[in-house]
Amino acid sequence: HSRWPGLIAAYRDRLAGAADWEPVTLFEGGTPLVPAPRLSQLTGCEVYLKVEGANPTGSFKDRGMTMAMTDAKYRGQQAVLCASTGNTSASAAAYATRAGMTCAVLIPQGKIAMGKLAQAVMLGAKVIQVEGNFDDCLELARKVTSDFPSIGLVNSVNPARIEGQKTASFEICDVLGRAPDVHALPVGNAGNITAYWRGYREYRADGVTETLPRMLGVQAAGAAPLVNGAPVSHPETIATAIRIGAPASWNGAVAAKEESGGAFRAATDEEILHAYRLVAAEEGVFVEPASAASVAGVLAAHAEGWLEPGQTVVCTVTGNGLKDPDTALLGMPEVQAIQVDPVAVAARLELA
Ligand code: F0G
């Protein structure tokens, strides 16, 4: 029983450029594929959650960041920059620290979850708030890194990011012994759905698996450019991680959907919050709101008859619930503390 070596070491032969790398790693990847009995019961399918919040900085971004930061190291870069709705910045900050590099992050002012901001600050990133949304931040990051080529861009427009993130598909197939029938995931900038689809295709092309899943990409209704077929200039959603109106990997997402016979769906904030609470209260898995979009999408797809009974369905839950405590506590009534007294506990529990 040896310990998980991190995803570059685990899948080195399948990662472009990584053959001789000494990785910048926090031992990311190897995340649990957790059976979801309640969702299985609700849908008549065999549903699993790919719990990406179990990565070192609490989101799937670490898969891409170990690759992007190792690549940056071998290119001799001293500094990296990203635009972020929060998770990319937390991950970039952590991996830059491991690589001994400077990290700067551009974030939409007032629109990132508190846990993510705390991470970026603690991990030593130069945090720059921008009067604009994620799309403005990404455009700005592209311009800065093009004017100052010594600074590496570590958004998912960096090909090493997508390459690393595809390993989640490998892990899922390795555990199931086959590809799932349906794979659902939240879609913002669309790098992750592009990466998963690449991973599934590569395993199939090499004969590791025999089939491909239908890809279900779920966007927040107020930020659903791929569903609408046009960019959204003022994206809005409670799921701040996917508050994105002009996805950089637009073509990758469309290819994943079309080649797989999949679909894009929009989930309203109400549907996202319902799924968010359901996964926590009934599956015991606390994810951040954006992550619950995949689950909301699966429930809606089931209601429409899009899923066939008995199919194997994997939902990627992309980030840890601790990232966004404010949304978790939204609308919670303030309850008075009790005396240090067993009778008071029993009374509160209505046992007496
Ligand atoms: N879920 C979470 C928790 C995310 O943080 C993101 C993206 C997504 C889903 C969507 O993934 O962009 O590959 O389609 N977060 C980026 C960030 C934008 O800056 O942290 P995508």
Short mmCIF file of C-alpha atoms and ligand atoms in Angstrom, two decimals:
data_model
loop_
_atom_site.label_atom_id
_atom_site.label_comp_id
_atom_site.label_asym_id
_atom_site.label_seq_id
_atom_site.Cartn_x
_atom_site.Cartn_y
_atom_site.Cartn_z
CA HIS A 1 0.00 0.00 0.00
CA SER A 2 2.02 2.93 -1.26
CA ARG A 3 0.93 6.53 -0.95
CA TRP A 4 -0.64 8.46 -3.81
CA PRO A 5 2.26 10.17 -5.65
CA GLY A 6 0.36 13.14 -7.13
CA LEU A 7 -1.14 13.14 -10.58
CA ILE A 8 1.93 13.88 -12.70
CA ALA A 9 3.74 10.90 -11.21
CA ALA A 10 0.60 8.75 -11.44
CA TYR A 11 -0.17 9.51 -15.11
CA ARG A 12 3.18 10.77 -16.42
CA ASP A 13 3.06 8.70 -19.62
CA ARG A 14 -0.29 10.23 -20.57
CA LEU A 15 0.63 13.88 -19.95
CA ALA A 16 2.15 15.86 -22.81
CA GLY A 17 5.61 17.14 -21.96
CA ALA A 18 5.74 15.61 -18.48
CA ALA A 19 7.97 12.59 -19.15
CA ASP A 20 11.10 13.95 -17.45
CA TRP A 21 9.55 16.47 -15.10
CA GLU A 22 10.25 16.74 -11.45
CA PRO A 23 6.77 17.94 -10.48
CA VAL A 24 5.76 20.97 -8.48
CA THR A 25 3.20 19.07 -6.46
CA LEU A 26 1.01 19.08 -3.36
CA PHE A 27 0.01 15.45 -4.08
CA GLU A 28 -3.20 16.51 -5.80
CA GLY A 29 -5.59 14.12 -7.55
CA GLY A 30 -6.54 10.64 -6.40
CA THR A 31 -9.82 12.09 -5.14
CA PRO A 32 -12.67 9.83 -3.99
CA LEU A 33 -15.46 8.66 -6.30
CA VAL A 34 -18.26 8.48 -3.76
CA PRO A 35 -21.49 6.53 -4.40
CA ALA A 36 -24.55 8.76 -3.94
CA PRO A 37 -27.40 6.52 -2.72
CA ARG A 38 -29.99 9.28 -2.37
CA LEU A 39 -29.36 10.66 -5.86
CA SER A 40 -29.39 7.12 -7.19
CA GLN A 41 -32.77 6.54 -5.58
CA LEU A 42 -34.14 9.81 -6.95
CA THR A 43 -32.99 9.13 -10.51
CA GLY A 44 -33.07 5.35 -10.83
CA CYS A 45 -29.45 5.53 -11.95
CA GLU A 46 -26.18 4.58 -10.29
CA VAL A 47 -24.91 8.02 -9.33
CA TYR A 48 -21.41 8.86 -8.09
CA LEU A 49 -19.83 12.09 -6.93
CA LYS A 50 -16.25 12.84 -7.98
CA VAL A 51 -15.28 14.85 -4.92
CA GLU A 52 -12.77 17.38 -6.16
CA GLY A 53 -13.01 19.41 -2.97
CA ALA A 54 -10.67 16.77 -1.55
CA ASN A 55 -7.75 18.26 -3.50
CA PRO A 56 -5.07 20.12 -1.50
CA THR A 57 -6.52 23.62 -2.00
CA GLY A 58 -10.10 22.36 -2.06
CA SER A 59 -10.88 22.37 -5.78
CA PHE A 60 -10.14 20.65 -9.10
CA LYS A 61 -7.88 23.54 -10.09
CA ASP A 62 -4.94 21.78 -8.42
CA ARG A 63 -4.93 19.19 -11.24
CA GLY A 64 -4.23 21.87 -13.79
CA MET A 65 -1.98 23.90 -11.53
CA THR A 66 0.57 21.14 -10.80
CA MET A 67 1.03 20.90 -14.59
CA ALA A 68 0.99 24.64 -15.35
CA MET A 69 3.38 25.49 -12.52
CA THR A 70 5.81 22.68 -13.34
CA ASP A 71 5.75 23.84 -16.96
CA ALA A 72 6.37 27.45 -15.84
CA LYS A 73 9.31 26.26 -13.72
CA TYR A 74 10.93 24.51 -16.69
CA ARG A 75 10.36 27.60 -18.83
CA GLY A 76 12.30 29.59 -16.26
CA GLN A 77 9.42 31.84 -15.31
CA GLN A 78 9.65 33.72 -12.01
CA ALA A 79 6.10 35.00 -11.81
CA VAL A 80 2.59 33.87 -12.74
CA LEU A 81 -0.70 35.68 -13.14
CA CYS A 82 -4.31 34.56 -13.35
CA ALA A 83 -7.83 35.94 -13.47
CA SER A 84 -10.11 34.13 -11.09
CA THR A 85 -13.50 33.73 -9.49
CA GLY A 86 -11.50 32.41 -6.52
CA ASN A 87 -10.45 28.79 -6.84
CA THR A 88 -7.84 29.31 -9.53
CA SER A 89 -6.28 32.07 -7.45
CA ALA A 90 -6.11 29.87 -4.32
CA SER A 91 -4.54 27.06 -6.31
CA ALA A 92 -2.10 29.30 -8.21
CA ALA A 93 -1.02 30.89 -4.92
CA ALA A 94 -0.30 27.50 -3.35
CA TYR A 95 1.61 26.02 -6.29
CA ALA A 96 3.57 29.25 -6.89
CA THR A 97 4.67 29.05 -3.27
CA ARG A 98 5.86 25.47 -3.79
CA ALA A 99 7.69 26.55 -6.95
CA GLY A 100 9.28 29.58 -5.29
CA MET A 101 7.51 31.92 -7.70
CA THR A 102 5.63 35.17 -7.33
CA CYS A 103 1.89 34.95 -7.92
CA ALA A 104 -0.56 37.74 -8.69
CA VAL A 105 -4.30 37.25 -9.05
CA LEU A 106 -6.96 39.45 -10.63
CA ILE A 107 -10.35 38.97 -9.01
CA PRO A 108 -13.75 40.58 -9.57
CA GLN A 109 -14.28 43.04 -6.77
CA GLY A 110 -16.59 41.78 -4.03
CA LYS A 111 -17.60 38.71 -6.03
CA ILE A 112 -15.44 35.90 -4.72
CA ALA A 113 -16.28 33.62 -1.81
CA MET A 114 -14.61 34.39 1.51
CA GLY A 115 -12.72 31.11 1.92
CA LYS A 116 -11.04 31.58 -1.45
CA LEU A 117 -9.94 35.12 -0.65
CA ALA A 118 -8.56 33.91 2.69
CA GLN A 119 -6.56 31.22 0.89
CA ALA A 120 -5.05 33.57 -1.70
CA VAL A 121 -4.02 36.01 1.03
CA MET A 122 -2.58 33.36 3.37
CA LEU A 123 -0.73 31.64 0.54
CA GLY A 124 1.05 34.86 -0.29
CA ALA A 125 -0.50 35.95 -3.59
CA LYS A 126 -0.61 39.59 -4.60
CA VAL A 127 -4.38 39.97 -4.67
CA ILE A 128 -5.63 42.66 -7.03
CA GLN A 129 -9.35 43.42 -7.03
CA VAL A 130 -10.70 44.65 -10.35
CA GLU A 131 -13.77 46.79 -10.98
CA GLY A 132 -15.22 44.30 -13.40
CA ASN A 133 -16.31 40.68 -13.71
CA PHE A 134 -14.28 37.54 -14.42
CA ASP A 135 -14.38 38.11 -18.17
CA ASP A 136 -12.85 41.58 -17.70
CA CYS A 137 -10.19 40.08 -15.41
CA LEU A 138 -9.26 37.40 -17.95
CA GLU A 139 -8.97 39.91 -20.77
CA LEU A 140 -6.75 42.03 -18.55
CA ALA A 141 -4.60 39.03 -17.58
CA ARG A 142 -4.15 38.11 -21.25
CA LYS A 143 -3.03 41.66 -22.09
CA VAL A 144 -0.60 41.91 -19.16
CA THR A 145 1.05 38.54 -19.92
CA SER A 146 1.30 39.40 -23.60
CA ASP A 147 2.95 42.77 -22.80
CA PHE A 148 5.19 41.16 -20.14
CA PRO A 149 6.06 37.68 -21.45
CA SER A 150 8.20 36.92 -18.40
CA ILE A 151 4.95 36.51 -16.45
CA GLY A 152 3.23 33.17 -17.07
CA LEU A 153 -0.54 33.03 -17.56
CA VAL A 154 -2.00 30.13 -15.54
CA ASN A 155 -5.66 30.33 -16.51
CA SER A 156 -7.08 27.34 -18.39
CA VAL A 157 -6.12 29.03 -21.69
CA ASN A 158 -2.71 27.62 -20.69
CA PRO A 159 -2.68 24.18 -22.40
CA ALA A 160 -0.87 22.55 -19.47
CA ARG A 161 -3.92 23.27 -17.29
CA ILE A 162 -6.30 21.27 -19.49
CA GLU A 163 -3.76 18.49 -19.79
CA GLY A 164 -3.63 18.11 -15.99
CA GLN A 165 -7.37 18.33 -15.49
CA LYS A 166 -8.08 15.46 -17.90
CA THR A 167 -6.65 13.05 -15.29
CA ALA A 168 -9.95 13.16 -13.39
CA SER A 169 -11.52 11.14 -16.23
CA PHE A 170 -8.71 8.59 -16.00
CA GLU A 171 -9.27 8.19 -12.27
CA ILE A 172 -13.02 7.69 -12.72
CA CYS A 173 -12.52 4.99 -15.38
CA ASP A 174 -9.78 3.34 -13.29
CA VAL A 175 -12.18 3.04 -10.33
CA LEU A 176 -15.30 2.00 -12.29
CA GLY A 177 -13.40 -0.33 -14.61
CA ARG A 178 -15.23 1.39 -17.47
CA ALA A 179 -16.39 4.83 -18.58
CA PRO A 180 -19.64 6.14 -17.07
CA ASP A 181 -22.72 6.52 -19.32
CA VAL A 182 -23.23 10.15 -18.39
CA HIS A 183 -20.83 12.70 -16.94
CA ALA A 184 -22.21 15.95 -15.52
CA LEU A 185 -20.18 18.96 -14.51
CA PRO A 186 -20.60 22.66 -13.84
CA VAL A 187 -19.38 24.90 -16.65
CA GLY A 188 -17.93 28.39 -16.29
CA ASN A 189 -14.89 29.17 -18.40
CA ALA A 190 -15.35 25.68 -19.92
CA GLY A 191 -11.80 24.42 -19.41
CA ASN A 192 -12.85 21.52 -17.24
CA ILE A 193 -15.48 20.01 -19.56
CA THR A 194 -12.91 20.30 -22.36
CA ALA A 195 -10.35 18.49 -20.20
CA TYR A 196 -12.68 15.68 -19.10
CA TRP A 197 -13.75 15.01 -22.65
CA ARG A 198 -10.11 14.80 -23.74
CA GLY A 199 -9.40 12.32 -20.92
CA TYR A 200 -12.32 10.08 -21.84
CA ARG A 201 -11.40 10.15 -25.54
CA GLU A 202 -7.77 9.28 -24.86
CA TYR A 203 -8.65 6.27 -22.68
CA ARG A 204 -11.04 5.06 -25.35
CA ALA A 205 -8.54 5.61 -28.18
CA ASP A 206 -5.93 3.57 -26.29
CA GLY A 207 -8.41 0.76 -25.61
CA VAL A 208 -8.41 1.27 -21.84
CA THR A 209 -12.19 1.80 -22.07
CA GLU A 210 -14.69 0.75 -24.73
CA THR A 211 -17.28 3.51 -24.49
CA LEU A 212 -17.63 7.26 -24.01
CA PRO A 213 -20.04 9.10 -21.70
CA ARG A 214 -22.58 11.67 -22.79
CA MET A 215 -21.30 14.97 -21.40
CA LEU A 216 -23.79 17.15 -19.53
CA GLY A 217 -22.51 20.70 -19.05
CA VAL A 218 -24.48 22.73 -16.52
CA GLN A 219 -24.37 26.52 -16.32
CA ALA A 220 -26.10 28.90 -13.93
CA ALA A 221 -29.21 30.36 -15.60
CA GLY A 222 -27.94 33.93 -15.16
CA ALA A 223 -24.58 33.02 -16.68
CA ALA A 224 -25.45 30.54 -19.41
CA PRO A 225 -23.75 31.64 -22.65
CA LEU A 226 -23.31 28.10 -23.95
CA VAL A 227 -26.98 27.30 -23.37
CA ASN A 228 -28.05 30.57 -25.03
CA GLY A 229 -25.50 30.26 -27.83
CA ALA A 230 -24.16 33.77 -27.22
CA PRO A 231 -21.97 35.52 -24.65
CA VAL A 232 -23.67 37.11 -21.63
CA SER A 233 -22.40 40.62 -20.88
CA HIS A 234 -23.64 40.87 -17.29
CA PRO A 235 -23.54 37.35 -15.83
CA GLU A 236 -25.19 36.95 -12.42
CA THR A 237 -25.55 33.97 -10.10
CA ILE A 238 -25.16 33.02 -6.47
CA ALA A 239 -22.64 30.43 -7.70
CA THR A 240 -19.85 33.02 -8.01
CA ALA A 241 -17.33 30.41 -9.22
CA ILE A 242 -19.21 30.12 -12.52
CA ARG A 243 -20.30 33.75 -12.88
CA ILE A 244 -18.76 33.91 -16.37
CA GLY A 245 -20.28 35.30 -19.56
CA ALA A 246 -17.66 34.60 -22.24
CA PRO A 247 -16.05 31.17 -21.71
CA ALA A 248 -12.51 30.94 -23.10
CA SER A 249 -12.88 27.25 -23.99
CA TRP A 250 -16.17 27.77 -25.85
CA ASN A 251 -15.16 25.51 -28.76
CA GLY A 252 -13.92 22.76 -26.45
CA ALA A 253 -17.23 22.71 -24.59
CA VAL A 254 -19.27 22.60 -27.80
CA ALA A 255 -17.10 19.76 -29.14
CA ALA A 256 -17.57 17.80 -25.90
CA LYS A 257 -21.32 18.23 -26.06
CA GLU A 258 -21.70 17.46 -29.78
CA GLU A 259 -19.21 14.63 -30.14
CA SER A 260 -20.61 12.88 -27.05
CA GLY A 261 -24.29 13.31 -27.90
CA GLY A 262 -24.51 15.34 -24.71
CA ALA A 263 -26.28 18.51 -23.68
CA PHE A 264 -25.91 21.91 -22.06
CA ARG A 265 -28.44 22.90 -19.42
CA ALA A 266 -29.12 25.97 -17.33
CA ALA A 267 -29.90 25.61 -13.62
CA THR A 268 -31.57 28.47 -11.76
CA ASP A 269 -30.05 29.70 -8.50
CA GLU A 270 -33.01 28.05 -6.72
CA GLU A 271 -32.22 24.70 -8.35
CA ILE A 272 -28.53 25.10 -7.54
CA LEU A 273 -29.27 25.89 -3.88
CA HIS A 274 -31.69 22.96 -3.64
CA ALA A 275 -29.03 20.58 -4.99
CA TYR A 276 -26.38 22.22 -2.75
CA ARG A 277 -28.47 21.50 0.36
CA LEU A 278 -29.49 18.03 -0.82
CA VAL A 279 -25.92 16.82 -1.42
CA ALA A 280 -24.88 18.07 2.01
CA ALA A 281 -27.90 16.93 4.02
CA GLU A 282 -28.55 13.63 2.24
CA GLU A 283 -25.19 12.47 0.89
CA GLY A 284 -22.93 13.95 3.57
CA VAL A 285 -20.83 15.79 1.01
CA PHE A 286 -20.44 19.54 1.52
CA VAL A 287 -19.66 21.25 -1.77
CA GLU A 288 -19.64 24.86 -2.88
CA PRO A 289 -22.72 26.21 -4.74
CA ALA A 290 -21.20 26.09 -8.25
CA SER A 291 -20.34 22.44 -7.72
CA ALA A 292 -23.97 21.62 -7.01
CA ALA A 293 -24.90 22.79 -10.51
CA SER A 294 -23.85 19.38 -11.83
CA VAL A 295 -26.27 17.70 -9.43
CA ALA A 296 -29.05 20.18 -10.25
CA GLY A 297 -28.49 19.39 -13.92
CA VAL A 298 -28.74 15.64 -13.34
CA LEU A 299 -31.98 16.01 -11.38
CA ALA A 300 -33.51 18.15 -14.14
CA ALA A 301 -32.24 15.82 -16.86
CA HIS A 302 -33.85 12.90 -15.02
CA ALA A 303 -37.15 14.79 -14.72
CA GLU A 304 -37.11 15.25 -18.50
CA GLY A 305 -36.39 11.59 -19.19
CA TRP A 306 -32.90 12.27 -20.51
CA LEU A 307 -31.34 9.59 -18.29
CA GLU A 308 -32.02 5.91 -18.87
CA PRO A 309 -32.76 3.81 -15.77
CA GLY A 310 -29.74 1.96 -14.44
CA GLN A 311 -27.17 4.14 -16.18
CA THR A 312 -23.92 5.02 -14.45
CA VAL A 313 -23.83 8.76 -13.88
CA VAL A 314 -20.88 10.70 -12.48
CA CYS A 315 -21.27 14.25 -11.18
CA THR A 316 -18.10 16.20 -10.62
CA VAL A 317 -18.45 18.31 -7.51
CA THR A 318 -15.69 20.77 -8.20
CA GLY A 319 -15.02 22.60 -4.93
CA ASN A 320 -15.24 22.21 -1.15
CA GLY A 321 -18.22 23.69 0.70
CA LEU A 322 -15.89 25.44 3.16
CA LYS A 323 -14.89 27.79 0.37
CA ASP A 324 -18.14 29.72 0.74
CA PRO A 325 -19.38 29.80 4.34
CA ASP A 326 -21.58 32.84 3.67
CA THR A 327 -23.82 30.98 1.26
CA ALA A 328 -23.96 28.01 3.64
CA LEU A 329 -25.24 30.19 6.47
CA LEU A 330 -27.59 32.25 4.29
CA GLY A 331 -30.97 32.62 5.94
CA MET A 332 -30.00 30.58 9.01
CA PRO A 333 -31.95 31.83 12.02
CA GLU A 334 -29.84 32.94 14.97
CA VAL A 335 -30.54 30.54 17.83
CA GLN A 336 -29.81 31.45 21.43
CA ALA A 337 -27.17 29.47 23.36
CA ILE A 338 -28.35 27.22 26.20
CA GLN A 339 -27.12 26.86 29.77
CA VAL A 340 -24.52 24.15 30.58
CA ASP A 341 -27.30 21.75 31.48
CA PRO A 342 -28.34 18.32 30.12
CA VAL A 343 -31.99 19.17 30.65
CA ALA A 344 -31.59 22.20 28.38
CA VAL A 345 -29.99 20.01 25.70
CA ALA A 346 -32.83 17.49 25.98
CA ALA A 347 -35.37 20.29 25.75
CA ARG A 348 -33.70 21.75 22.67
CA LEU A 349 -33.68 18.30 21.07
CA GLU A 350 -37.32 17.89 22.08
CA LEU A 351 -36.46 14.63 23.87
CA ALA A 352 -38.31 15.48 27.05
N1 F0G B 1 -16.71 24.82 -10.26
C1 F0G B 1 -15.89 25.58 -9.51
C2 F0G B 1 -15.92 25.39 -8.04
C3 F0G B 1 -15.04 26.53 -10.12
O1 F0G B 1 -14.24 27.26 -9.37
C4 F0G B 1 -15.07 26.67 -11.52
C5 F0G B 1 -14.23 27.66 -12.20
C6 F0G B 1 -15.94 25.85 -12.25
C7 F0G B 1 -16.73 24.95 -11.58
C8 F0G B 1 -16.04 25.91 -13.73
O2 F0G B 1 -14.95 25.34 -14.35
O3 F0G B 1 -14.23 27.29 -15.67
O4 F0G B 1 -13.37 25.01 -16.18
O5 F0G B 1 -15.73 25.61 -16.68
N2 F0G B 1 -13.53 28.50 -11.58
C9 F0G B 1 -12.56 29.42 -12.21
C10 F0G B 1 -11.75 30.15 -11.15
C11 F0G B 1 -13.14 30.29 -13.23
O6 F0G B 1 -11.29 31.25 -11.41
O7 F0G B 1 -11.57 29.61 -10.06
P1 F0G B 1 -14.54 25.84 -15.82
#
